[in-house]
Coordinates of C-alpha atoms in Angstrom, one line a residue:
A265 CA -11.5 43.4 42.5
A266 CA -12.0 39.7 42.9
I267 CA -15.6 38.7 43.7
H268 CA -17.1 35.3 44.7
N269 CA -20.5 33.9 45.9
I270 CA -22.7 35.9 43.5
E271 CA -26.5 35.8 43.7
I272 CA -28.6 35.6 40.6
T273 CA -31.9 36.3 42.4
L274 CA -32.0 38.5 45.5
G275 CA -32.4 36.5 48.7
K276 CA -31.7 33.1 47.1
G277 CA -28.1 32.9 48.2
G278 CA -24.9 32.7 46.2
Q279 CA -25.2 30.7 43.0
L280 CA -22.2 31.8 40.9
V281 CA -18.5 31.5 41.6
R282 CA -18.8 29.3 44.7
A283 CA -16.0 26.9 44.3
A284 CA -12.8 27.2 46.4
G285 CA -10.3 29.5 44.7
A286 CA -12.8 30.6 42.0
V287 CA -13.2 34.3 41.5
A288 CA -15.0 36.7 39.1
K289 CA -13.2 39.8 37.9
L290 CA -15.0 43.2 38.2
I291 CA -14.6 44.8 34.8
A292 CA -16.9 47.9 35.3
K293 CA -19.5 49.5 37.4
E294 CA -22.4 51.3 35.7
G295 CA -25.1 52.9 37.9
K296 CA -26.8 50.1 39.7
S297 CA -25.1 47.3 37.7
A298 CA -21.6 45.7 37.5
T299 CA -20.0 43.9 34.6
L300 CA -18.2 40.7 35.7
K301 CA -16.0 38.2 33.9
L302 CA -16.6 34.8 35.3
P303 CA -14.0 32.0 35.6
S304 CA -15.6 30.3 32.5
G305 CA -14.8 33.4 30.5
E306 CA -18.4 34.6 30.2
V307 CA -19.2 38.2 30.8
H308 CA -22.3 39.1 32.8
L309 CA -24.1 42.3 33.8
I310 CA -25.3 41.9 37.3
A311 CA -27.1 44.2 39.8
K312 CA -24.5 45.5 42.4
K313 CA -26.8 44.5 45.3
L314 CA -26.4 40.9 44.3
L315 CA -22.6 40.8 44.8
S316 CA -21.9 39.0 48.0
N317 CA -18.2 38.8 48.9
R318 CA -15.5 41.1 47.5
R319 CA -11.8 40.8 47.9
T320 CA -9.4 43.6 46.8

């Protein structure tokens, strides 16, 4: 799934992948966390509740 506008801190608003056309790729879901590959190529483990917008 393609994801954008990701929060780093709950309630602070989207801070990652905000640019037009930029998307992060959902690699895996593990319990309360999700592994994402960002447009920069970095891989991050992020809490699922911080994922804002998801496109399938």
